[in-house]
Amino acid sequence: MLDSLDARLLLLLTDSPRLGVLECARRLGVARGTVQARLDRLTERGVLGGFPPELDLAAMGYSLTAFAVLEIAQGKRSGVAEALAAIDEVCEVHATTGQGDLFVRLVARDNDDLQRVIDEVVGVTDVLRTSTSIALSTPVPPRVRPLLERTARRDS
């Protein structure tokens, strides 16, 4: 479980990922060693995995986002996931329950490029069937802020 200080630290780093430990300590009103210990603990627990930059895929030329539900051969998930990871345009793969076995988020430059990517996905050994939907917009982008804010308020 995160406490209020953990959540406030993570919110601070979410807003300004380039802040140093000393500046975080100053803004949070705690000792530098406290911030460093919290960061170390959050990293060890796997809560904090790094500080990647926030990238706009459309600005990079990948203006199309699509989601594919894959049905795969029984017992072949790890091999299929490994092959999907080798396709550059595959951004995420989730093992799921329900209609399909894997839920895949992928990007492409345009419709023709999407067809090429789908052909690569369908060409993966043990992919039996796929159903793809194109995202028209992203009204709620990926986020963790509301969870952190609730935790920060909980202990305050």
CSV table of C-alpha atoms in Angstrom, one decimal:
chain,number,residue,atom,x,y,z
A,1,MET,CA,0.0,0.0,0.0
A,2,LEU,CA,1.1,3.5,-0.7
A,3,ASP,CA,0.8,6.2,2.0
A,4,SER,CA,0.1,9.9,1.5
A,5,LEU,CA,3.8,10.8,1.2
A,6,ASP,CA,4.4,8.1,-1.4
A,7,ALA,CA,1.4,9.3,-3.4
A,8,ARG,CA,2.4,13.0,-3.2
A,9,LEU,CA,6.0,12.1,-4.3
A,10,LEU,CA,4.7,10.1,-7.2
A,11,LEU,CA,2.3,12.9,-8.2
A,12,LEU,CA,5.2,15.4,-8.1
A,13,LEU,CA,7.3,13.1,-10.3
A,14,THR,CA,4.3,12.5,-12.6
A,15,ASP,CA,4.0,16.3,-13.1
A,16,SER,CA,7.8,17.0,-13.2
A,17,PRO,CA,9.7,13.8,-13.9
A,18,ARG,CA,13.1,15.6,-14.2
A,19,LEU,CA,13.0,16.9,-10.6
A,20,GLY,CA,15.9,15.9,-8.5
A,21,VAL,CA,15.7,14.3,-5.0
A,22,LEU,CA,16.6,17.5,-3.3
A,23,GLU,CA,14.0,19.6,-5.0
A,24,CYS,CA,11.4,16.9,-4.3
A,25,ALA,CA,12.3,17.0,-0.7
A,26,ARG,CA,12.0,20.8,-0.6
A,27,ARG,CA,8.6,20.8,-2.3
A,28,LEU,CA,7.3,18.0,0.0
A,29,GLY,CA,8.8,19.5,3.2
A,30,VAL,CA,10.7,16.4,4.1
A,31,ALA,CA,14.4,15.4,4.3
A,32,ARG,CA,16.4,14.5,1.2
A,33,GLY,CA,17.1,11.1,2.8
A,34,THR,CA,13.4,10.5,3.2
A,35,VAL,CA,12.7,11.1,-0.4
A,36,GLN,CA,15.6,8.9,-1.5
A,37,ALA,CA,14.5,6.1,0.8
A,38,ARG,CA,10.9,6.3,-0.5
A,39,LEU,CA,12.1,6.2,-4.1
A,40,ASP,CA,14.3,3.2,-3.4
A,41,ARG,CA,11.5,1.4,-1.7
A,42,LEU,CA,9.0,2.2,-4.4
A,43,THR,CA,11.5,1.0,-7.0
A,44,GLU,CA,12.3,-2.2,-5.1
A,45,ARG,CA,8.5,-3.0,-4.7
A,46,GLY,CA,8.0,-2.5,-8.4
A,47,VAL,CA,5.7,0.5,-8.0
A,48,LEU,CA,8.1,2.8,-9.7
A,49,GLY,CA,9.6,1.4,-12.9
A,50,GLY,CA,11.4,4.4,-14.3
A,51,PHE,CA,10.9,7.8,-15.7
A,52,PRO,CA,10.2,7.5,-19.4
A,53,PRO,CA,9.3,10.6,-21.3
A,54,GLU,CA,5.6,11.1,-22.3
A,55,LEU,CA,5.6,10.6,-26.1
A,56,ASP,CA,2.9,11.7,-28.5
A,57,LEU,CA,2.8,8.8,-31.0
A,58,ALA,CA,0.7,10.9,-33.5
A,59,ALA,CA,3.4,13.6,-33.5
A,60,MET,CA,5.9,10.8,-34.2
A,61,GLY,CA,3.9,9.8,-37.3
A,62,TYR,CA,1.8,7.1,-35.8
A,63,SER,CA,-1.6,8.8,-36.0
A,64,LEU,CA,-3.7,5.6,-36.0
A,65,THR,CA,-4.3,3.5,-32.8
A,66,ALA,CA,-6.1,0.2,-33.1
A,67,PHE,CA,-7.0,-2.7,-30.7
A,68,ALA,CA,-6.9,-6.3,-31.8
A,69,VAL,CA,-8.5,-9.2,-30.0
A,70,LEU,CA,-6.6,-12.4,-30.8
A,71,GLU,CA,-7.6,-16.0,-30.5
A,72,ILE,CA,-4.6,-18.2,-30.2
A,73,ALA,CA,-3.8,-21.9,-30.0
A,74,GLN,CA,-4.2,-23.3,-26.5
A,75,GLY,CA,-1.0,-23.2,-24.4
A,76,LYS,CA,0.9,-21.0,-26.9
A,77,ARG,CA,0.5,-17.6,-25.1
A,78,SER,CA,4.2,-17.0,-24.2
A,79,GLY,CA,5.4,-17.8,-27.7
A,80,VAL,CA,2.8,-15.6,-29.3
A,81,ALA,CA,3.5,-12.8,-26.9
A,82,GLU,CA,7.2,-13.1,-27.7
A,83,ALA,CA,6.5,-12.9,-31.4
A,84,LEU,CA,4.2,-9.9,-30.9
A,85,ALA,CA,6.8,-8.1,-28.9
A,86,ALA,CA,9.1,-8.3,-32.0
A,87,ILE,CA,6.6,-6.2,-34.0
A,88,ASP,CA,7.6,-2.6,-33.4
A,89,GLU,CA,4.1,-1.2,-33.8
A,90,VAL,CA,2.7,-3.5,-31.0
A,91,CYS,CA,2.6,-1.2,-27.9
A,92,GLU,CA,0.8,-3.5,-25.4
A,93,VAL,CA,-0.4,-7.1,-25.1
A,94,HIS,CA,-2.7,-8.2,-22.3
A,95,ALA,CA,-3.8,-11.8,-21.7
A,96,THR,CA,-7.6,-11.7,-21.2
A,97,THR,CA,-10.7,-13.7,-20.3
A,98,GLY,CA,-13.8,-13.6,-22.5
A,99,GLN,CA,-14.1,-13.7,-26.3
A,100,GLY,CA,-10.4,-13.6,-27.1
A,101,ASP,CA,-7.1,-14.7,-25.5
A,102,LEU,CA,-5.0,-11.6,-26.1
A,103,PHE,CA,-5.8,-7.9,-26.3
A,104,VAL,CA,-3.3,-5.9,-28.3
A,105,ARG,CA,-2.9,-2.2,-28.7
A,106,LEU,CA,-1.0,-1.3,-31.8
A,107,VAL,CA,-0.2,1.8,-33.8
A,108,ALA,CA,0.2,2.6,-37.5
A,109,ARG,CA,0.9,5.6,-39.7
A,110,ASP,CA,-2.3,5.2,-41.7
A,111,ASN,CA,-4.8,2.6,-42.9
A,112,ASP,CA,-2.4,1.0,-45.4
A,113,ASP,CA,0.2,0.7,-42.7
A,114,LEU,CA,-2.4,-0.7,-40.3
A,115,GLN,CA,-3.1,-3.5,-42.9
A,116,ARG,CA,0.7,-4.3,-43.0
A,117,VAL,CA,0.8,-4.5,-39.2
A,118,ILE,CA,-2.3,-6.6,-39.0
A,119,ASP,CA,-0.8,-8.9,-41.7
A,120,GLU,CA,2.3,-9.3,-39.4
A,121,VAL,CA,0.1,-10.1,-36.4
A,122,VAL,CA,-2.0,-12.6,-38.3
A,123,GLY,CA,1.3,-14.1,-39.6
A,124,VAL,CA,2.4,-15.0,-36.1
A,125,THR,CA,2.4,-18.8,-35.6
A,126,ASP,CA,-0.5,-19.9,-33.4
A,127,VAL,CA,-2.6,-16.8,-34.0
A,128,LEU,CA,-5.9,-18.4,-35.1
A,129,ARG,CA,-8.2,-15.4,-35.5
A,130,THR,CA,-8.1,-11.6,-35.0
A,131,SER,CA,-10.7,-8.9,-34.7
A,132,THR,CA,-9.4,-5.3,-35.0
A,133,SER,CA,-11.0,-2.0,-34.1
A,134,ILE,CA,-9.6,1.4,-34.9
A,135,ALA,CA,-9.7,4.1,-32.1
A,136,LEU,CA,-11.4,7.2,-33.3
A,137,SER,CA,-10.4,9.3,-30.3
A,138,THR,CA,-9.0,8.9,-26.8
A,139,PRO,CA,-11.4,10.8,-24.4
A,140,VAL,CA,-9.7,9.3,-21.3
A,141,PRO,CA,-5.9,8.7,-21.9
A,142,PRO,CA,-3.9,6.3,-19.8
A,143,ARG,CA,-3.7,7.7,-16.3
A,144,VAL,CA,-2.9,6.9,-12.7
A,145,ARG,CA,-3.3,10.5,-11.3
A,146,PRO,CA,-6.8,9.9,-9.8
A,147,LEU,CA,-5.5,6.9,-7.9
A,148,LEU,CA,-2.5,8.8,-6.5
A,149,GLU,CA,-4.7,11.8,-5.6
A,150,ARG,CA,-7.1,9.6,-3.7
A,151,THR,CA,-4.2,8.0,-1.8
A,152,ALA,CA,-2.6,11.4,-1.1
A,153,ARG,CA,-5.9,12.7,0.4
A,154,ARG,CA,-6.6,9.5,2.4
A,155,ASP,CA,-3.8,10.0,4.9
A,156,SER,CA,-3.7,13.8,4.9
